[in-house]
Short mmCIF file of C-alpha atoms in Angstrom, two decimals:
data_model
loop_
_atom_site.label_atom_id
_atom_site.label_comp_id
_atom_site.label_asym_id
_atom_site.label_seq_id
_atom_site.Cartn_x
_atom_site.Cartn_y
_atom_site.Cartn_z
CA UNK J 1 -5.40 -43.70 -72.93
CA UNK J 2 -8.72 -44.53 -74.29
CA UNK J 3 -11.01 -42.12 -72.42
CA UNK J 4 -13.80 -40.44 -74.03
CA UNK J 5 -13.51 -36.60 -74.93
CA UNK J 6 -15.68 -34.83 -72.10
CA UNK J 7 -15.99 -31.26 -71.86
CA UNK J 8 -15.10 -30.31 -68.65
CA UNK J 9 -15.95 -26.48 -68.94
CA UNK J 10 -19.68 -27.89 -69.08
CA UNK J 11 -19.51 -31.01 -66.63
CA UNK J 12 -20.35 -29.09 -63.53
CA UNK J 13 -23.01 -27.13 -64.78
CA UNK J 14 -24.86 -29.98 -66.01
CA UNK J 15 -24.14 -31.95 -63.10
CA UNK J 16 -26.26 -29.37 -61.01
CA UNK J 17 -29.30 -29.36 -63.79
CA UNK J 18 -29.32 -32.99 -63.61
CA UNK J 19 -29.42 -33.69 -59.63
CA UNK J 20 -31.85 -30.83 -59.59
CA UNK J 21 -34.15 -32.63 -62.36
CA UNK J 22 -33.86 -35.46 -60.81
CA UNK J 23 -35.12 -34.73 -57.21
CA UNK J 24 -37.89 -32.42 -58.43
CA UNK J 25 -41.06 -31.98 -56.60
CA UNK J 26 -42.97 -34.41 -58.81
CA UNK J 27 -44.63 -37.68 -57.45
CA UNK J 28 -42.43 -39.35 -60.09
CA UNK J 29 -39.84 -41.90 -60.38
CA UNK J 30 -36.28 -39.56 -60.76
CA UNK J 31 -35.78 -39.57 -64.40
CA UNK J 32 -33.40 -42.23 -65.69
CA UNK J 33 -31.52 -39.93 -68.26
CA UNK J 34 -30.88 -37.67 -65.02
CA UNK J 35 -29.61 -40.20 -62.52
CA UNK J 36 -27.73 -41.59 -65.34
CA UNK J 37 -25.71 -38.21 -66.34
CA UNK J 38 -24.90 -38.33 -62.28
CA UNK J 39 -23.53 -41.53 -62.64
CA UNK J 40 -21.40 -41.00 -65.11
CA UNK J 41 -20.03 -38.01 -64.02
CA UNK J 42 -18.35 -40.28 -61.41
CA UNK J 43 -16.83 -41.96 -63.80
CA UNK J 44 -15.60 -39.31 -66.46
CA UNK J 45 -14.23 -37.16 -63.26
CA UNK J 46 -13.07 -40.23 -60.84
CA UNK J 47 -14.59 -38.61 -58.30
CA UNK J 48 -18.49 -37.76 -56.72
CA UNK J 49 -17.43 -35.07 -54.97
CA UNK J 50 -19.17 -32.35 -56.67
CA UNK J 51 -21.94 -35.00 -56.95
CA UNK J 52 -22.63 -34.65 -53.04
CA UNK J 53 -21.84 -30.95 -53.31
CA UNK J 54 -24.40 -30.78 -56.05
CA UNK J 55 -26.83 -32.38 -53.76
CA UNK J 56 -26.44 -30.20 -50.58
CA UNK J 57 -26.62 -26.91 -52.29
CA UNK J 58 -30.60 -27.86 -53.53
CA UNK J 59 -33.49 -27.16 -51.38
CA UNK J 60 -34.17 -30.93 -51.01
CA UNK J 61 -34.86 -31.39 -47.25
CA UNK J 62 -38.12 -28.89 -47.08
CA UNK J 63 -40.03 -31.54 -49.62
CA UNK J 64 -40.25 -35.28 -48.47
CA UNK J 65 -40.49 -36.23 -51.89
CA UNK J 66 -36.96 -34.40 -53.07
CA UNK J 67 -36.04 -36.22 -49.99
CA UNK J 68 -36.68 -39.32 -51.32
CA UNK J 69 -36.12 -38.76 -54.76
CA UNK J 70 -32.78 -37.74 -53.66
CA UNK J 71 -31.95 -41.23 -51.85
CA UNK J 72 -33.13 -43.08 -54.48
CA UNK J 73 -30.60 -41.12 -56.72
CA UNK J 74 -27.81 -41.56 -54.06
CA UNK J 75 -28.36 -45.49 -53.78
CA UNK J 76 -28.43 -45.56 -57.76
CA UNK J 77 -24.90 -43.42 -57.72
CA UNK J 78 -23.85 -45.96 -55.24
CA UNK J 79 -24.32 -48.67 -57.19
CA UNK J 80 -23.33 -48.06 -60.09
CA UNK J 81 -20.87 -44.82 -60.10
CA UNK J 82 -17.22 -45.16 -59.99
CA UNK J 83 -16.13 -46.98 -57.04
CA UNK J 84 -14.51 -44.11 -55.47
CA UNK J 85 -17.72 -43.05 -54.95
CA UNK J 86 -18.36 -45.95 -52.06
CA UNK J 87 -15.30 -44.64 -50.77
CA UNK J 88 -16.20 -40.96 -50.77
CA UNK J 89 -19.68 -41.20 -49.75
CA UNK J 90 -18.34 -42.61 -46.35
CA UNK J 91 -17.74 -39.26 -45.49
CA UNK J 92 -21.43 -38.56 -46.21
CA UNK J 93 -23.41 -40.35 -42.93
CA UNK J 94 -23.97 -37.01 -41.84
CA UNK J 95 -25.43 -35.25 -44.71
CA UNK J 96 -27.82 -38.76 -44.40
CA UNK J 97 -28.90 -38.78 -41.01
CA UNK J 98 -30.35 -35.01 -41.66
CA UNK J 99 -32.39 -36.57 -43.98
CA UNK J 100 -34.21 -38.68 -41.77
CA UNK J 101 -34.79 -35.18 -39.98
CA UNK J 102 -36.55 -33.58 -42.50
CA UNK J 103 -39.45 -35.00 -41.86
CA UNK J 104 -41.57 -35.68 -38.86
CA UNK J 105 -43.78 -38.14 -38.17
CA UNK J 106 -45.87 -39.80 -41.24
CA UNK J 107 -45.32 -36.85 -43.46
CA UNK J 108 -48.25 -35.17 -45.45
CA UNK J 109 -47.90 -37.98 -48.04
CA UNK J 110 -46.48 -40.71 -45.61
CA UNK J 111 -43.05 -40.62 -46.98
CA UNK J 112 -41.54 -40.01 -43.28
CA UNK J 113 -41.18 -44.02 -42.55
CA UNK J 114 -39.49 -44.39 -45.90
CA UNK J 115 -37.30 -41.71 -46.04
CA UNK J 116 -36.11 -42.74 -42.52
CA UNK J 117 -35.93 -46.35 -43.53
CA UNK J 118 -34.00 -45.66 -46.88
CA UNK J 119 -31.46 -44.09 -44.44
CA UNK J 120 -30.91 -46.88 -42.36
CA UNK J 121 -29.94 -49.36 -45.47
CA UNK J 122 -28.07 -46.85 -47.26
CA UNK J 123 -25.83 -46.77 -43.68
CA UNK J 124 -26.16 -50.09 -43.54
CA UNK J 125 -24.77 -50.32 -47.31
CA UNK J 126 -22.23 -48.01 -46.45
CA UNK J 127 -21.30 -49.85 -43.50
CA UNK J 128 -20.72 -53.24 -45.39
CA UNK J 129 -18.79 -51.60 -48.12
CA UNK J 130 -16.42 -50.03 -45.69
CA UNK J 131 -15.70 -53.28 -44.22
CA UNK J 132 -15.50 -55.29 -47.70
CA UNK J 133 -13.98 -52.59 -50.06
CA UNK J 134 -12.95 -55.51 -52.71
CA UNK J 135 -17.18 -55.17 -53.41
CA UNK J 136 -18.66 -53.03 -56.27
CA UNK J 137 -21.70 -51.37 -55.52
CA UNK J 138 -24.27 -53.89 -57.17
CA UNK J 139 -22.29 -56.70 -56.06
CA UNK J 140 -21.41 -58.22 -59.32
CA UNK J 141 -19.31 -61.15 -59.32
CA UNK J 142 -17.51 -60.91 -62.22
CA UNK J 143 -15.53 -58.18 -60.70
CA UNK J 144 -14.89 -59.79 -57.57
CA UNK J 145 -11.44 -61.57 -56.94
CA UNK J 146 -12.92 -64.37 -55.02
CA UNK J 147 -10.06 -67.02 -54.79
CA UNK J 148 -9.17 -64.97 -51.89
CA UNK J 149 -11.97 -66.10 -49.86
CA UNK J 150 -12.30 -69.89 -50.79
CA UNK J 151 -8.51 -69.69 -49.55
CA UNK J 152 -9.63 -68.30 -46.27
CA UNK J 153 -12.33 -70.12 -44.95
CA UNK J 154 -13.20 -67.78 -41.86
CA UNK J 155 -13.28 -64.89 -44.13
CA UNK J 156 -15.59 -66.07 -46.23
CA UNK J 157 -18.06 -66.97 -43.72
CA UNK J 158 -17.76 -63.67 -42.27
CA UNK J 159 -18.53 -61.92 -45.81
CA UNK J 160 -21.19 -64.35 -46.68
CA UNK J 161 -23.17 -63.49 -42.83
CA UNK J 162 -22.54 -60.12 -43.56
CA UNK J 163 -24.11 -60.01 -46.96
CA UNK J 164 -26.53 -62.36 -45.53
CA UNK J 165 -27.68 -59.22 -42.84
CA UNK J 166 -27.39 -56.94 -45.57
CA UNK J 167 -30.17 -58.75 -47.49
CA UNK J 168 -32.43 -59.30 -44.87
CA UNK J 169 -32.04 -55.24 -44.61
CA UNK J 170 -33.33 -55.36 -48.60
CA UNK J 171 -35.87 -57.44 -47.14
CA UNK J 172 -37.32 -55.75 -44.34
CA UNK J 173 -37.50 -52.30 -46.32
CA UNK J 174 -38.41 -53.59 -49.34
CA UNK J 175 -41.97 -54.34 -47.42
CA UNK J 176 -42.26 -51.18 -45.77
CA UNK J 177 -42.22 -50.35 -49.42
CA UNK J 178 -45.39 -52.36 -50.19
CA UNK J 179 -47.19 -51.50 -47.10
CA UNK J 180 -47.03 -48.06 -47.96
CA UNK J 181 -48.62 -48.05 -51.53
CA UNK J 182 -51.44 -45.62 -51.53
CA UNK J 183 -54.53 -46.62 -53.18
CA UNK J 184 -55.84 -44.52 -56.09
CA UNK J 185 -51.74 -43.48 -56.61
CA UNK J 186 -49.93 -44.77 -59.75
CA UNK J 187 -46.88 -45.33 -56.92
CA UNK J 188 -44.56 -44.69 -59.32
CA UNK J 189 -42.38 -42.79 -56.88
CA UNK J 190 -42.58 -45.65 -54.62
CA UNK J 191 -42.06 -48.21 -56.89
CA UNK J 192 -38.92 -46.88 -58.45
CA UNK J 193 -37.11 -47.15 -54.96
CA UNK J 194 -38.02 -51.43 -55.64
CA UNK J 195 -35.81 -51.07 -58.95
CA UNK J 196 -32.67 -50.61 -56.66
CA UNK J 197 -33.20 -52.94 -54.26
CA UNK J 198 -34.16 -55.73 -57.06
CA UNK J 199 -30.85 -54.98 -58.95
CA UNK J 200 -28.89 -55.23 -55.56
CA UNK J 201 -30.68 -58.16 -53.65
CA UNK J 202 -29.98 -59.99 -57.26
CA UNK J 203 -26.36 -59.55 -57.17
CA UNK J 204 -26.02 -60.47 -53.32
CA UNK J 205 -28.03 -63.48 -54.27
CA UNK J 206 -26.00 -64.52 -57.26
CA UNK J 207 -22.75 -63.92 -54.82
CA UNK J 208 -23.87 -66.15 -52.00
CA UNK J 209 -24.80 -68.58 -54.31
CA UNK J 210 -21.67 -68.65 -55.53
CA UNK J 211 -19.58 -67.72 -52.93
CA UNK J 212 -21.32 -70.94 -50.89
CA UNK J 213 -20.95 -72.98 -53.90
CA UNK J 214 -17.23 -72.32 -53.79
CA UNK J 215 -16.98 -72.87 -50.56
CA UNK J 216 -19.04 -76.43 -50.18
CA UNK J 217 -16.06 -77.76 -52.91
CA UNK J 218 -13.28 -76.86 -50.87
CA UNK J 219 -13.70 -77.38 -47.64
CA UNK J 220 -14.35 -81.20 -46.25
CA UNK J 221 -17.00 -80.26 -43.33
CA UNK J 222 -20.34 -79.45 -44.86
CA UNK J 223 -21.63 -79.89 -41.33
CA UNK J 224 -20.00 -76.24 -40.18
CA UNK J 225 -21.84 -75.07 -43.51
CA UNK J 226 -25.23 -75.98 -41.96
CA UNK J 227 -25.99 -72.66 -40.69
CA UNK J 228 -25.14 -70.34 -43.78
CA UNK J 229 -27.70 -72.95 -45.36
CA UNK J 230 -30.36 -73.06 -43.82
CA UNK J 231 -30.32 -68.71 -43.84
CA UNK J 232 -29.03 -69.20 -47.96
CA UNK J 233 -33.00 -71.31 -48.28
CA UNK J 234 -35.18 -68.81 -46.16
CA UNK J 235 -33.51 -65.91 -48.07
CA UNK J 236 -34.17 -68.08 -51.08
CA UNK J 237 -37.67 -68.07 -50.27
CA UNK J 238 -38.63 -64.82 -49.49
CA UNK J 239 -36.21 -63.35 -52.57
CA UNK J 240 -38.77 -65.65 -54.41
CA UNK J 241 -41.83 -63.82 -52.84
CA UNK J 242 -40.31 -60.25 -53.19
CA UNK J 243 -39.47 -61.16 -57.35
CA UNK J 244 -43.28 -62.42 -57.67
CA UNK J 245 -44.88 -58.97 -56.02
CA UNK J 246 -42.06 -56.94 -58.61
CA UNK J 247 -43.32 -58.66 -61.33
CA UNK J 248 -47.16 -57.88 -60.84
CA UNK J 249 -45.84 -54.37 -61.16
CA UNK J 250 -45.97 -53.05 -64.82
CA UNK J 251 -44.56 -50.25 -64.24
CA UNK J 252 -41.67 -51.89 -62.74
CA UNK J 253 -41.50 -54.26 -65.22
CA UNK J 254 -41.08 -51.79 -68.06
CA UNK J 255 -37.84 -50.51 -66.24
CA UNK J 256 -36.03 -53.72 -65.17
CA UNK J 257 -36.41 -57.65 -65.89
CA UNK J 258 -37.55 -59.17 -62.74
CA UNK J 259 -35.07 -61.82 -62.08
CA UNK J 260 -36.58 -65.51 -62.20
CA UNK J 261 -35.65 -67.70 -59.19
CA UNK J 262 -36.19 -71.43 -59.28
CA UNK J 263 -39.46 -72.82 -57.12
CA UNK J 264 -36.47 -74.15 -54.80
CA UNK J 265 -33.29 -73.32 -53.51
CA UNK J 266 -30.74 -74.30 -55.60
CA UNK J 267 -27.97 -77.23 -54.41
CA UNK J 268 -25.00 -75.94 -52.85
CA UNK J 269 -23.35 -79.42 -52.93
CA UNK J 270 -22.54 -80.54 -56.11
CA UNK J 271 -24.23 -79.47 -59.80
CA UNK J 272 -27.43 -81.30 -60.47
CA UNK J 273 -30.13 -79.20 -60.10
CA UNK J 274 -27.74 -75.57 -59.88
CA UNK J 275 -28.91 -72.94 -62.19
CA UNK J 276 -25.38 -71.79 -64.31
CA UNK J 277 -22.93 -69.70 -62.60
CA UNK J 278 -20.97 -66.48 -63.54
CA UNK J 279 -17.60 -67.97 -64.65
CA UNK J 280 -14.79 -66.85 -62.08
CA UNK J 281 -13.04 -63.89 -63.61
CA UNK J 282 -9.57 -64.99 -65.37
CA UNK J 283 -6.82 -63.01 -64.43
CA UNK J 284 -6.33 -60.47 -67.67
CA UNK J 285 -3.53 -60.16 -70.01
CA UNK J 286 -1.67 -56.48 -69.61
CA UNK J 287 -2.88 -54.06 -72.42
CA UNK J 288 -0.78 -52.64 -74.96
CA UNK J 289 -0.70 -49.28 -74.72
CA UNK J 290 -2.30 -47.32 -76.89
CA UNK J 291 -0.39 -45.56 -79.65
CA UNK Y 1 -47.24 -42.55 -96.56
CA UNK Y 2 -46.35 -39.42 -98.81
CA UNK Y 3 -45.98 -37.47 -95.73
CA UNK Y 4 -43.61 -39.76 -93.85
CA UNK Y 5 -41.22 -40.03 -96.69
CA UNK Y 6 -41.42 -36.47 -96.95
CA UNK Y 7 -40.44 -35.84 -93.81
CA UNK Y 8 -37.68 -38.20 -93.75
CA UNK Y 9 -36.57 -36.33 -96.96
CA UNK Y 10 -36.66 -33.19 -94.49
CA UNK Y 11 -34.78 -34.40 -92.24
CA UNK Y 12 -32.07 -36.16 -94.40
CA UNK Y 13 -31.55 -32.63 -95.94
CA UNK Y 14 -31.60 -31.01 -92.52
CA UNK Y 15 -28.96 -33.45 -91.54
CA UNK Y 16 -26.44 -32.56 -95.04
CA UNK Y 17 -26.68 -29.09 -94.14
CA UNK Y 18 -25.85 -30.16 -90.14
CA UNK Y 19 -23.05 -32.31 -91.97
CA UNK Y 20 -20.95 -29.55 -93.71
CA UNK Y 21 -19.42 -28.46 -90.29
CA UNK Y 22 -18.27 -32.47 -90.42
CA UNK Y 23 -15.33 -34.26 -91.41
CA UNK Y 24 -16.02 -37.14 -93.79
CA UNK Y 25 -15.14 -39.65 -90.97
CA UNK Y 26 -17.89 -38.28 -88.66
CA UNK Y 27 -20.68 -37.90 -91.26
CA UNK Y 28 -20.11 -41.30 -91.88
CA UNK Y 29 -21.01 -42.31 -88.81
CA UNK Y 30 -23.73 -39.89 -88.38
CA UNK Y 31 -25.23 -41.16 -91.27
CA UNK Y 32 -25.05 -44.88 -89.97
CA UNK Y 33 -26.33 -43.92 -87.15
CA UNK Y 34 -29.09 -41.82 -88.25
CA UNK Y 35 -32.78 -41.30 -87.05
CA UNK Y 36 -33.91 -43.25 -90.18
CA UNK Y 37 -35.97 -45.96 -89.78
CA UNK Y 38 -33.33 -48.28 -91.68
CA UNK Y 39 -30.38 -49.07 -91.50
CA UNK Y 40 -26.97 -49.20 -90.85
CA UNK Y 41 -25.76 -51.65 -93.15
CA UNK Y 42 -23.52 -54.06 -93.19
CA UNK Y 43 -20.96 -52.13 -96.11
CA UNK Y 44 -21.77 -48.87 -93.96
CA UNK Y 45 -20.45 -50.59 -90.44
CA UNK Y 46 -17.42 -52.59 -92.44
CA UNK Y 47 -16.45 -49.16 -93.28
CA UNK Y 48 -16.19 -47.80 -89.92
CA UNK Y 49 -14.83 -51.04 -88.79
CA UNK Y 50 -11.66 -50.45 -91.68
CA UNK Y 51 -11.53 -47.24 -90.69
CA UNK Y 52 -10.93 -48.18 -86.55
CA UNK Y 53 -7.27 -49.52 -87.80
CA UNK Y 54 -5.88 -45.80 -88.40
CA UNK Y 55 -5.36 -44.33 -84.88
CA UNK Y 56 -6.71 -40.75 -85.68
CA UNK Y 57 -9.79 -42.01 -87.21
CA UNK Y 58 -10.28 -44.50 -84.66
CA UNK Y 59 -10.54 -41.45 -82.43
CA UNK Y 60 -12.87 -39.64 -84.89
CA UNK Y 61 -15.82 -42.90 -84.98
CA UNK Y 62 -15.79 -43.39 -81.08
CA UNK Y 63 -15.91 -39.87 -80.69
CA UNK Y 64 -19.30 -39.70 -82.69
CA UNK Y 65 -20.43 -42.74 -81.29
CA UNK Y 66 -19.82 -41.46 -77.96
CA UNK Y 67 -21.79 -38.41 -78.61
CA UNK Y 68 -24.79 -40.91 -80.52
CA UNK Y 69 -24.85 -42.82 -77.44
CA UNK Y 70 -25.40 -40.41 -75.03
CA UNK Y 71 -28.03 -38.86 -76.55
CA UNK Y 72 -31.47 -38.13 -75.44
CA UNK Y 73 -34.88 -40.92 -75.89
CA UNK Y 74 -36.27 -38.96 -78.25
CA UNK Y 75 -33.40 -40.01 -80.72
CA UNK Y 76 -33.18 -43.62 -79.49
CA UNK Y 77 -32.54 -44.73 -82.45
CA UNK Y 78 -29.08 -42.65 -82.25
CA UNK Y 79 -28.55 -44.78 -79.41
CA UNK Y 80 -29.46 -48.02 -80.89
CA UNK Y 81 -27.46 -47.97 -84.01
CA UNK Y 82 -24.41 -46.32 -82.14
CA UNK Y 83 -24.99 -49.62 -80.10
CA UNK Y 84 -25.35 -51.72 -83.16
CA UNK Y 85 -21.77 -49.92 -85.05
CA UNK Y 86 -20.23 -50.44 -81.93
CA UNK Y 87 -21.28 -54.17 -81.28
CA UNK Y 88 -20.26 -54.65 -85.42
CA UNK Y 89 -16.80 -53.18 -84.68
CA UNK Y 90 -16.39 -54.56 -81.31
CA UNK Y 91 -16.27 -58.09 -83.25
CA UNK Y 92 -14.60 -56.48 -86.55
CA UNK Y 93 -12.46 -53.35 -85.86
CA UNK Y 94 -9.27 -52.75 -84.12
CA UNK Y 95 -8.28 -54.21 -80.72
CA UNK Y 96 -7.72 -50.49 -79.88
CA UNK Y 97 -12.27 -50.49 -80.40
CA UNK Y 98 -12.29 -53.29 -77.92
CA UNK Y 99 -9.76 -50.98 -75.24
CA UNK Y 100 -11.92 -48.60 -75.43
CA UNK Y 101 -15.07 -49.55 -75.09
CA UNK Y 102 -13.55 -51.55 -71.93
CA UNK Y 103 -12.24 -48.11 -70.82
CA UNK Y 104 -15.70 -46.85 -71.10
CA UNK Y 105 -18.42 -49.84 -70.32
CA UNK Y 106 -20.04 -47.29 -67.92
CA UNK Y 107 -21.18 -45.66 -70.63
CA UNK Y 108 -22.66 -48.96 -72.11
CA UNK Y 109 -23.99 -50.02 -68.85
CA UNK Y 110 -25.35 -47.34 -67.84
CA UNK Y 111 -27.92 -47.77 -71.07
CA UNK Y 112 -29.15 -51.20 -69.51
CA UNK Y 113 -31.71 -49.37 -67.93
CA UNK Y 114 -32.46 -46.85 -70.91
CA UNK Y 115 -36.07 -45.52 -71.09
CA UNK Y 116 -38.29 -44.17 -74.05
CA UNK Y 117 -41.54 -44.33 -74.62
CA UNK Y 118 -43.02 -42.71 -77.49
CA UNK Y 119 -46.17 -40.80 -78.19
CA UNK Y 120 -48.12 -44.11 -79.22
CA UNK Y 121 -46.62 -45.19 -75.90
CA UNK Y 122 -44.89 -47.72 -77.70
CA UNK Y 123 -41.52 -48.76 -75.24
CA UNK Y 124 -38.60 -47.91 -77.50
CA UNK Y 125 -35.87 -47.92 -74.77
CA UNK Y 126 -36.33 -51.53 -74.85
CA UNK Y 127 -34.38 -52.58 -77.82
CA UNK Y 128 -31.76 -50.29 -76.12
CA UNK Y 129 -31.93 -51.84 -73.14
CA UNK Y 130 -31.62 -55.15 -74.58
CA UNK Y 131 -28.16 -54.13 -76.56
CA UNK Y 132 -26.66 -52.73 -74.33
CA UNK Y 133 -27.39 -55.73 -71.51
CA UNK Y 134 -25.69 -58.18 -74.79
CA UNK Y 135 -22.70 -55.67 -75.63
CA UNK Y 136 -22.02 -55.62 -71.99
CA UNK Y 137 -21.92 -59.45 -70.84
CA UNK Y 138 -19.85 -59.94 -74.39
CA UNK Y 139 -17.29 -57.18 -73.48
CA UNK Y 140 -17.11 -58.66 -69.82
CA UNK Y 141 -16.33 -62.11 -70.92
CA UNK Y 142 -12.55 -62.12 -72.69
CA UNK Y 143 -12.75 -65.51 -73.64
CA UNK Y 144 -16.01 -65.30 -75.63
CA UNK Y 145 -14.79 -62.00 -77.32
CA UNK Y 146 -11.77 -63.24 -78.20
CA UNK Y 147 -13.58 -66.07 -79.75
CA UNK Y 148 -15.45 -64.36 -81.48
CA UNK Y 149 -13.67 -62.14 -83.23
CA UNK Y 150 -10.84 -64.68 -84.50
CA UNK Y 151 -14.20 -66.40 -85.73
CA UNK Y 152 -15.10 -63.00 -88.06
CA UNK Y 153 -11.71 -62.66 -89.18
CA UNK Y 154 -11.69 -66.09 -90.26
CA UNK Y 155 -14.76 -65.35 -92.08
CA UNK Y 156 -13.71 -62.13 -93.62
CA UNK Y 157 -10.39 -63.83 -94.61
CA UNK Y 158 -12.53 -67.20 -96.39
CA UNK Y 159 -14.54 -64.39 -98.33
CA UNK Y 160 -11.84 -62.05 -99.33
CA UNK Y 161 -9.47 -64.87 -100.42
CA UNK Y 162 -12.83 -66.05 -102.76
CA UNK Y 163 -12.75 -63.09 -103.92
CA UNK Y 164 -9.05 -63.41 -104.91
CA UNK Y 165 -9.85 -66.43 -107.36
#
């Protein structure tokens, strides 16, 4: 194959440096070079195993910033390690719901509600993934096969509602987030827990709006559409509201672009006023192998 | 000044004494995708793009690139020109280029959120960023790769057979 050369002697090593640098005690956002070496560790190794392992054998729970420096880093893993790490990190509810534990009450810097809130939607995640595995972790459509839901109708109004719930999770922590800035505090901590959620309420967004789209242009009763609509323009809305509050964020916006959404909900029925859509994927040619 | 180009002249002889422990094939690339402010050029990456068509060397510049990529934000600019070699080949070098930077988008990816800021808090990682978001849509679409790489052979072929006259 193709693969690139990794040294595997070293991989292990540097897989415990980097989860420890990147749930350090500081009021910081978790370094991106660290999180990154985490994530692709999943990928050279097919496998997060010694990711988690990694994670349990730090002294993360006895500081509720490690704590949540340390769920940030999972949900980032989650999203964008292999995919056997969705899979894997099923077994890992437990090693979660200490975390929520760890600290009581507010918390000497008021990180108790988030940590414990971070929990819930990483479950939550979890949760949806286990019952739509066909779904990377940042919901990309490009690597979705989705013919197989326009050709079952009841399925894809089942994984639409579900993603639906699964954004108005986004939602709801997303403004504990905000309520909890501190005045006089860069946030930066804080704020780097919104870079997640941006990337992932994005892709759910694009998906509906696709999936929706799809589904509008193959089936003849827009009528049993109605209520997937109505949710698809209040999610619209407050997306809208959440993008606008991320972009008056410069620190935020020197990690991510803030994704743009239209004043108003784009049409579902037909293609005048739609924004352009992520062509559905093509099924691919087999690859020569390699000599 | 005198002093920047005299450091730069420091560090290009730093690097040809790095370079002896280097085959040909990877100071080649190491030099394209040096910390110098300029550069690579286009001879440099057709080069590396020729060279993508013999297996072994193939394995050689991705190698490099690999290890250019992956470095750390003080040497962004390792990242940024391994980005920039890799788009040139991508479009110019061996299908077997195009396999493997499929193999290995994560590593690509991964840079779309890439981060330096240097001492004049200038934001580096953004040209990074930015690459690697356009390397990664063009390696995700098929059709628009495949496009676009018939369209630089055809171009390479026009100019060689001009050439011929």
């Amino acid at each position: 194959g193709s693969s690139r050369n990794v040294d595997h002697s070293r991989a292990e090593g540097d897989l415990v440096i980097n989860i420890k640098k990147a749930t350090n005690a500081e009021e910081t956002a978790p370094k991106r070079k660290h999180v990154r070496s985490c994530i692709v560790y999943t990928w050279d190794h097919r496998s997060s195993q010694s990711f988690w392992a990694g994670l349990k054998v730090q002294p993360i729970l006895a500081d509720e910033i490690q704590t949540f420096k340390a769920l940030i880093c999972v949900h980032k893993v989650l999203q964008e390690g292999h995919p056997v790490t969705l899979r894997e990190a099923q077994a890992q509810t437990g090693w979660l719901d200490t975390c929520t534990r760890s600290v009581v009450g507010e918390g000497p810097r008021g990180y108790g509600p988030l940590i414990r809130a971070y929990v819930d939607f990483l479950l939550a995640k979890l949760q949806f993934h286990r019952h739509h595995p066909d779904f990377n972790g940042t919901f990309e459509y490009e690597e979705y096969i989705a013919l197989k839901m326009i050709n079952d109708p009841n399925e894809g109004y089942e994984t639409i509602t579900d993603l639906m719930t699964l954004q108005d999770r986004i939602e709801a922590f997303q403004k504990l987030i905000f309520a909890h800035f501190r005045s006089g505090s860069s946030n930066e901590c804080r704020i780097s827990a919104l870079v997640p959620l941006v990337v992932e309420s994005y892709g759910i967004y694009k998906f509906i709006t696709s999936m929706l789209r799809a589904m509008h242009a193959n089936t003849d009763s827009s009528e049993a559409l109605e209520p997937l609509r109505s949710r698809y323009n209040a999610q619209h809305y407050r997306l809208l509201k959440f993008y606008y509050e991320c972009s008056n964020l410069k620190y935020l916006t020197g990690l991510i672009a803030v994704p743009k959404l239209p004043q108003d909900p784009p049409s579902l029925i037909g293609d005048d006023s739609a924004p352009s859509l992520p062509k559905r994927p093509v099924q691919e040619a087999p690859r020569e192998p390699s000599p | 000044g005198e002093s920047v180009r005299m450091a730069s002249l420091g560090r290009g002889v730093m690097r040809s004494v790095k370079n002896m422990k280097y085959s040909d094939i990877q100071v080649k690339v190491r030099e394209a995708t040096s910390n110098e402010e300029w550069g690579p050029s286009g001879a440099d990456m057709n080069e590396i793009a020729q060279l993508t068509f013999n297996h072994n060397d193939l394995l050689e510049v991705m190698d490099m690139l690999d290890k250019r990529m992956n470095d750390k934000g003080k040497n962004w600019r390792h990242v940024f020109k391994a980005l920039t070699v890799l788009d040139y080949i991508v479009h110019s070098g061996s299908e077997n280029v195009v396999n493997w930077a499929k193999d290995n988008l994560y590593i690509i990816k991964t840079l779309r959120e890439f981060q330096y800021v240097d001492e004049e808090a200038k934001d580096q990682g953004a040209n990074v960023r930015q690459k690697a978001k356009d390397l990664t849509a063009l390696l995700q679409d098929d059709e628009r790769l495949r496009a676009e790489r018939k369209n630089r052979s055809h171009m390479r072929d026009r100019l060689s057979s001009r050439n011929d006259d």
